[in-house]
GROMACS .gro file of C-alpha atoms in nm:
model
  299
    1MET     CA    1  -2.049  -2.083   3.601
    2ILE     CA    2  -1.756  -2.087   3.332
    3ASP     CA    3  -1.902  -1.786   3.165
    4LYS     CA    4  -1.944  -1.601   3.508
    5LEU     CA    5  -1.578  -1.710   3.572
    6GLU     CA    6  -1.481  -1.536   3.240
    7PHE     CA    7  -1.669  -1.213   3.288
    8PHE     CA    8  -1.501  -1.210   3.675
    9ILE     CA    9  -1.146  -1.236   3.485
   10ALA     CA   10  -1.247  -0.976   3.210
   11LEU     CA   11  -1.364  -0.746   3.517
   12ALA     CA   12  -1.039  -0.805   3.722
   13LYS     CA   13  -0.832  -0.722   3.439
   14GLU     CA   14  -1.012  -0.378   3.281
   15GLN     CA   15  -1.095  -0.267   3.671
   16HIS     CA   16  -1.390  -0.110   3.527
   17PHE     CA   17  -1.744  -0.234   3.483
   18GLY     CA   18  -1.804  -0.027   3.138
   19ARG     CA   19  -1.477  -0.128   2.977
   20ALA     CA   20  -1.510  -0.477   3.095
   21ALA     CA   21  -1.858  -0.510   2.976
   22ALA     CA   22  -1.755  -0.352   2.605
   23GLU     CA   23  -1.450  -0.600   2.591
   24LEU     CA   24  -1.683  -0.900   2.644
   25GLY     CA   25  -1.951  -0.762   2.423
   26ILE     CA   26  -2.239  -0.763   2.692
   27THR     CA   27  -2.416  -0.479   2.852
   28GLN     CA   28  -2.292  -0.351   3.185
   29PRO     CA   29  -2.617  -0.437   3.396
   30THR     CA   30  -2.571  -0.800   3.234
   31LEU     CA   31  -2.196  -0.826   3.357
   32SER     CA   32  -2.297  -0.671   3.717
   33ALA     CA   33  -2.578  -0.899   3.736
   34ALA     CA   34  -2.334  -1.206   3.672
   35ILE     CA   35  -2.085  -1.116   3.915
   36LYS     CA   36  -2.345  -1.084   4.172
   37GLN     CA   37  -2.484  -1.439   4.105
   38LEU     CA   38  -2.138  -1.561   4.111
   39GLU     CA   39  -2.092  -1.395   4.446
   40ASP     CA   40  -2.424  -1.546   4.567
   41GLN     CA   41  -2.345  -1.898   4.443
   42LEU     CA   42  -1.967  -1.878   4.618
   43GLY     CA   43  -2.105  -1.709   4.936
   44VAL     CA   44  -1.850  -1.443   4.958
   45MET     CA   45  -1.807  -1.078   4.825
   46LEU     CA   46  -1.579  -1.058   4.539
   47VAL     CA   47  -1.563  -0.687   4.443
   48GLN     CA   48  -1.540  -0.402   4.669
   49ARG     CA   49  -1.827  -0.159   4.549
   50GLY     CA   50  -1.873   0.176   4.588
   51SER     CA   51  -1.974   0.461   4.304
   52ARG     CA   52  -1.711   0.283   4.084
   53PHE     CA   53  -1.519  -0.036   4.098
   54GLN     CA   54  -1.265   0.016   4.370
   55GLY     CA   55  -1.082  -0.324   4.355
   56LEU     CA   56  -1.117  -0.681   4.443
   57THR     CA   57  -1.175  -0.849   4.805
   58PRO     CA   58  -0.910  -1.060   4.939
   59GLU     CA   59  -1.166  -1.355   4.855
   60GLY     CA   60  -1.178  -1.208   4.529
   61GLN     CA   61  -0.810  -1.220   4.465
   62ARG     CA   62  -0.826  -1.598   4.564
   63VAL     CA   63  -1.142  -1.659   4.351
   64LEU     CA   64  -0.945  -1.511   4.075
   65GLU     CA   65  -0.651  -1.743   4.083
   66TRP     CA   66  -0.924  -2.017   4.072
   67ALA     CA   67  -1.108  -1.876   3.792
   68ARG     CA   68  -0.779  -1.850   3.560
   69ARG     CA   69  -0.712  -2.199   3.642
   70ILE     CA   70  -1.059  -2.321   3.568
   71VAL     CA   71  -1.117  -2.117   3.254
   72GLY     CA   72  -0.801  -2.211   3.115
   73ASP     CA   73  -0.867  -2.597   3.186
   74THR     CA   74  -1.172  -2.566   3.012
   75ARG     CA   75  -1.026  -2.422   2.719
   76THR     CA   76  -0.775  -2.649   2.690
   77MET     CA   77  -1.042  -2.924   2.723
   78ARG     CA   78  -1.240  -2.778   2.424
   79ALA     CA   79  -0.922  -2.746   2.239
   80GLU     CA   80  -0.826  -3.081   2.270
   81MET     CA   81  -1.140  -3.210   2.154
   82ARG     CA   82  -1.146  -3.016   1.880
   83ALA     CA   83  -0.807  -3.135   1.770
   84ALA     CA   84  -0.918  -3.500   1.808
   85ARG     CA   85  -1.192  -3.423   1.548
   86ARG     CA   86  -1.025  -3.219   1.304
   87GLY     CA   87  -0.658  -3.239   1.345
   88LEU     CA   88  -0.453  -2.955   1.483
   89ALA     CA   89  -0.580  -2.615   1.340
   90GLY     CA   90  -0.682  -2.297   1.495
   91HIS     CA   91  -0.531  -1.960   1.576
   92VAL     CA   92  -0.216  -1.883   1.761
   93ARG     CA   93  -0.147  -1.526   1.963
   94ILE     CA   94   0.208  -1.425   2.033
   95ALA     CA   95   0.352  -1.132   2.165
   96ALA     CA   96   0.716  -1.086   2.171
   97ILE     CA   97   0.990  -0.826   2.286
   98PRO     CA   98   1.104  -0.584   1.994
   99THR     CA   99   1.454  -0.765   1.982
  100ALA     CA  100   1.301  -1.110   1.928
  101LEU     CA  101   1.066  -1.026   1.638
  102ALA     CA  102   1.292  -1.090   1.372
  103MET     CA  103   1.348  -1.445   1.467
  104LEU     CA  104   0.981  -1.529   1.488
  105PRO     CA  105   0.996  -1.676   1.109
  106GLU     CA  106   1.221  -1.944   1.241
  107LEU     CA  107   0.960  -2.072   1.439
  108THR     CA  108   0.635  -2.006   1.284
  109THR     CA  109   0.746  -2.079   0.938
  110PRO     CA  110   0.841  -2.469   0.997
  111PHE     CA  111   0.551  -2.498   1.246
  112ARG     CA  112   0.296  -2.363   0.967
  113GLU     CA  113   0.471  -2.632   0.716
  114LYS     CA  114   0.364  -2.893   0.951
  115HIS     CA  115   0.024  -2.766   1.069
  116PRO     CA  116  -0.101  -2.587   0.756
  117GLU     CA  117  -0.457  -2.534   0.916
  118VAL     CA  118  -0.299  -2.286   1.182
  119THR     CA  119  -0.276  -1.924   1.160
  120PHE     CA  120  -0.117  -1.664   1.364
  121SER     CA  121  -0.095  -1.307   1.521
  122ILE     CA  122   0.201  -1.121   1.616
  123ILE     CA  123   0.253  -0.841   1.828
  124SER     CA  124   0.528  -0.643   1.962
  125ARG     CA  125   0.515  -0.572   2.349
  126THR     CA  126   0.753  -0.501   2.650
  127SER     CA  127   0.847  -0.812   2.876
  128LEU     CA  128   0.586  -0.708   3.162
  129GLU     CA  129   0.316  -0.674   2.905
  130VAL     CA  130   0.392  -1.013   2.763
  131LEU     CA  131   0.356  -1.186   3.113
  132SER     CA  132   0.049  -0.992   3.174
  133LEU     CA  133  -0.109  -1.103   2.848
  134LEU     CA  134  -0.015  -1.451   2.921
  135GLU     CA  135  -0.187  -1.431   3.253
  136ASN     CA  136  -0.523  -1.278   3.133
  137PHE     CA  137  -0.549  -1.545   2.834
  138GLU     CA  138  -0.495  -1.287   2.584
  139ILE     CA  139  -0.209  -1.465   2.420
  140ASP     CA  140  -0.084  -1.818   2.376
  141ILE     CA  141   0.289  -1.776   2.357
  142GLY     CA  142   0.525  -1.521   2.468
  143ILE     CA  143   0.862  -1.440   2.330
  144THR     CA  144   1.086  -1.259   2.627
  145TYR     CA  145   1.401  -1.272   2.847
  146LEU     CA  146   1.409  -1.537   3.079
  147ASP     CA  147   1.707  -1.445   3.315
  148ASN     CA  148   1.698  -1.091   3.402
  149GLU     CA  149   1.353  -1.020   3.556
  150PRO     CA  150   1.114  -1.258   3.748
  151LEU     CA  151   0.908  -1.425   3.532
  152GLY     CA  152   0.616  -1.562   3.784
  153HIS     CA  153   0.467  -1.920   3.716
  154VAL     CA  154   0.539  -2.003   3.353
  155ALA     CA  155   0.654  -2.285   3.138
  156SER     CA  156   0.986  -2.164   2.949
  157VAL     CA  157   1.202  -2.292   2.663
  158PRO     CA  158   1.525  -2.133   2.652
  159LEU     CA  159   1.609  -2.027   2.249
  160TYR     CA  160   1.923  -1.832   2.249
  161SER     CA  161   2.154  -1.565   2.423
  162GLU     CA  162   2.153  -1.222   2.319
  163ARG     CA  163   2.483  -1.038   2.297
  164TYR     CA  164   2.525  -0.666   2.199
  165GLN     CA  165   2.682  -0.484   1.912
  166LEU     CA  166   2.746  -0.147   1.830
  167ILE     CA  167   2.556  -0.068   1.492
  168THR     CA  168   2.699   0.257   1.334
  169ALA     CA  169   2.784   0.380   0.992
  170ALA     CA  170   3.129   0.295   0.851
  171ALA     CA  171   3.212   0.660   0.849
  172ASN     CA  172   3.157   0.746   1.243
  173ARG     CA  173   3.430   0.763   1.518
  174LEU     CA  174   3.476   0.392   1.644
  175ALA     CA  175   3.356   0.242   1.327
  176ASP     CA  176   3.725   0.103   1.233
  177ARG     CA  177   3.719  -0.076   1.547
  178GLU     CA  178   3.713  -0.479   1.591
  179THR     CA  179   3.583  -0.422   1.936
  180VAL     CA  180   3.448  -0.168   2.146
  181THR     CA  181   3.365  -0.111   2.535
  182TRP     CA  182   3.042  -0.020   2.683
  183LYS     CA  183   3.216   0.298   2.837
  184GLU     CA  184   3.302   0.410   2.489
  185VAL     CA  185   2.933   0.351   2.331
  186ALA     CA  186   2.812   0.593   2.581
  187GLU     CA  187   3.006   0.887   2.438
  188LEU     CA  188   2.816   0.824   2.101
  189PRO     CA  189   2.505   0.975   1.974
  190LEU     CA  190   2.273   0.686   2.030
  191CYS     CA  191   1.906   0.597   1.945
  192LEU     CA  192   1.788   0.338   2.176
  193LEU     CA  193   1.454   0.138   2.281
  194THR     CA  194   1.212   0.347   2.534
  195PRO     CA  195   1.289   0.296   2.909
  196ASP     CA  196   0.982   0.058   2.977
  197MET     CA  197   1.136  -0.201   2.731
  198GLN     CA  198   1.369  -0.471   2.934
  199ASN     CA  199   1.646  -0.423   2.650
  200ARG     CA  200   1.692  -0.067   2.739
  201ARG     CA  201   1.694  -0.164   3.139
  202ILE     CA  202   1.980  -0.437   3.031
  203ILE     CA  203   2.162  -0.172   2.811
  204ASN     CA  204   2.180   0.078   3.122
  205LYS     CA  205   2.252  -0.186   3.385
  206HIS     CA  206   2.555  -0.269   3.163
  207LEU     CA  207   2.658   0.114   3.141
  208GLU     CA  208   2.615   0.167   3.490
  209GLU     CA  209   2.840  -0.127   3.574
  210VAL     CA  210   3.129   0.070   3.408
  211GLY     CA  211   3.038   0.386   3.553
  212ALA     CA  212   2.870   0.526   3.238
  213THR     CA  213   2.493   0.657   3.154
  214ALA     CA  214   2.320   0.642   2.825
  215HIS     CA  215   2.225   0.986   2.687
  216PRO     CA  216   2.010   0.895   2.381
  217THR     CA  217   1.917   1.147   2.152
  218LEU     CA  218   1.654   0.959   2.024
  219GLU     CA  219   1.419   0.682   2.192
  220SER     CA  220   1.132   0.485   2.011
  221ASN     CA  221   0.959   0.139   2.107
  222SER     CA  222   1.004   0.059   1.740
  223MET     CA  223   1.285  -0.113   1.622
  224ILE     CA  224   1.185   0.001   1.270
  225VAL     CA  225   1.228   0.359   1.353
  226LEU     CA  226   1.597   0.294   1.501
  227PHE     CA  227   1.690   0.088   1.197
  228SER     CA  228   1.586   0.389   0.968
  229HIS     CA  229   1.792   0.652   1.181
  230ILE     CA  230   2.077   0.418   1.176
  231ARG     CA  231   2.058   0.392   0.807
  232THR     CA  232   2.113   0.794   0.770
  233GLY     CA  233   2.473   0.783   0.883
  234LYS     CA  234   2.426   1.020   1.184
  235TRP     CA  235   2.307   0.793   1.434
  236ALA     CA  236   2.443   0.468   1.619
  237SER     CA  237   2.262   0.211   1.854
  238ILE     CA  238   2.295  -0.098   2.067
  239MET     CA  239   2.168  -0.419   1.913
  240PRO     CA  240   2.162  -0.777   1.989
  241LEU     CA  241   2.398  -0.965   1.747
  242ASN     CA  242   2.129  -1.208   1.642
  243LEU     CA  243   1.910  -0.927   1.519
  244ALA     CA  244   2.202  -0.749   1.346
  245GLU     CA  245   2.287  -1.092   1.158
  246VAL     CA  246   1.911  -1.106   1.066
  247LEU     CA  247   1.887  -0.754   0.929
  248GLY     CA  248   2.191  -0.824   0.714
  249PHE     CA  249   2.328  -0.470   0.773
  250ALA     CA  250   2.537  -0.408   0.459
  251GLU     CA  251   2.808  -0.124   0.408
  252PRO     CA  252   2.797   0.137   0.483
  253ILE     CA  253   2.672   0.021   0.817
  254ARG     CA  254   2.903  -0.196   1.084
  255ALA     CA  255   2.804  -0.408   1.359
  256ILE     CA  256   3.101  -0.412   1.639
  257PRO     CA  257   3.092  -0.628   1.933
  258ILE     CA  258   3.079  -0.443   2.265
  259VAL     CA  259   3.295  -0.593   2.527
  260GLU     CA  260   3.421  -0.513   2.919
  261PRO     CA  261   3.151  -0.662   2.999
  262ASP     CA  262   3.084  -0.904   2.743
  263ALA     CA  263   2.728  -0.945   2.792
  264SER     CA  264   2.465  -1.192   2.743
  265HIS     CA  265   2.091  -1.234   2.813
  266LEU     CA  266   1.863  -1.548   2.741
  267VAL     CA  267   1.556  -1.506   2.540
  268GLY     CA  268   1.313  -1.777   2.521
  269LEU     CA  269   0.966  -1.882   2.473
  270VAL     CA  270   0.710  -1.880   2.752
  271ALA     CA  271   0.343  -2.017   2.797
  272VAL     CA  272   0.119  -2.045   3.104
  273LYS     CA  273   0.238  -2.324   3.319
  274ARG     CA  274  -0.040  -2.572   3.297
  275GLU     CA  275  -0.032  -2.955   3.229
  276PRO     CA  276  -0.188  -3.023   2.975
  277HIS     CA  277  -0.127  -2.760   2.748
  278THR     CA  278  -0.360  -2.691   2.475
  279PRO     CA  279  -0.270  -2.907   2.181
  280LEU     CA  280  -0.148  -2.592   1.959
  281VAL     CA  281   0.058  -2.472   2.269
  282SER     CA  282   0.211  -2.815   2.330
  283ALA     CA  283   0.319  -2.812   1.957
  284LEU     CA  284   0.475  -2.498   1.948
  285LEU     CA  285   0.669  -2.563   2.279
  286TYR     CA  286   0.783  -2.870   2.090
  287GLU     CA  287   0.859  -2.673   1.792
  288ALA     CA  288   1.057  -2.424   1.992
  289ARG     CA  289   1.278  -2.705   2.144
  290GLN     CA  290   1.361  -2.828   1.787
  291LEU     CA  291   1.482  -2.450   1.727
  292ALA     CA  292   1.686  -2.413   2.026
  293GLU     CA  293   1.877  -2.722   1.935
  294ARG     CA  294   1.932  -2.610   1.598
  295TYR     CA  295   2.064  -2.275   1.767
  296ASN     CA  296   2.267  -2.456   1.971
  297SER     CA  297   2.432  -2.682   1.681
  298GLN     CA  298   2.516  -2.351   1.502
  299ARG     CA  299   2.732  -2.223   1.790
   0.00000   0.00000   0.00000
């Protein structure tokens, strides 16, 4: 039953029998047979069938909720028994919004010092993708905004507030200012994250509040692309204060606070809301709370 529920979750995620079978490493007939057996066991149709996948039935949507809960609990039980036998070990999958990537060593480094048998993989994703990956068990932990757009049913640990700075070459206009306004920033040749990023939606919102609109001359979903263009001295960008501090921009690059409004947005760690969590996730939640206390003590 657990295997069939895992197959069903994969099918619901991929929305295609062939892709789901490839993701699971099985043949398409094996997947189709498993879904049919699950339907027979439960006595309901789960999938709207035609010449191709046409979506889940209402009963299928409800079973998907149960499947995620049951599979999640089963994985937690297995992880807890492994930890009881071997101590805390395993692999942690993390997805983070681009502006939070630079702070991750402050979480992963002390965690691995305490638990040397743990390894990590870290990917950069949009805030919406972080939540989708969590829901589908493709990551263990997400780092994203907590207070700007709906999060759904997650456990969260607030880490820090993101405040915004104009990052520009020392020779550029406004570079000699102690602060700049959002309206003034909108007039500069900006390079910004792409519109699918929540950071960009936040920037657009604050510009709209003062009657301005961003007209970036370059957009990218990579912070490295933005950094490299800023360093040419021909581009400016809007970045969080904590990110600018981690990068340690030296002259001739300046980081200038943006005011009117003086905006901030909360960034934190999110995990699937489940009790108990896996031992790894529980330990990471604890480490995140310790990190948040360090951030607060530095204010």
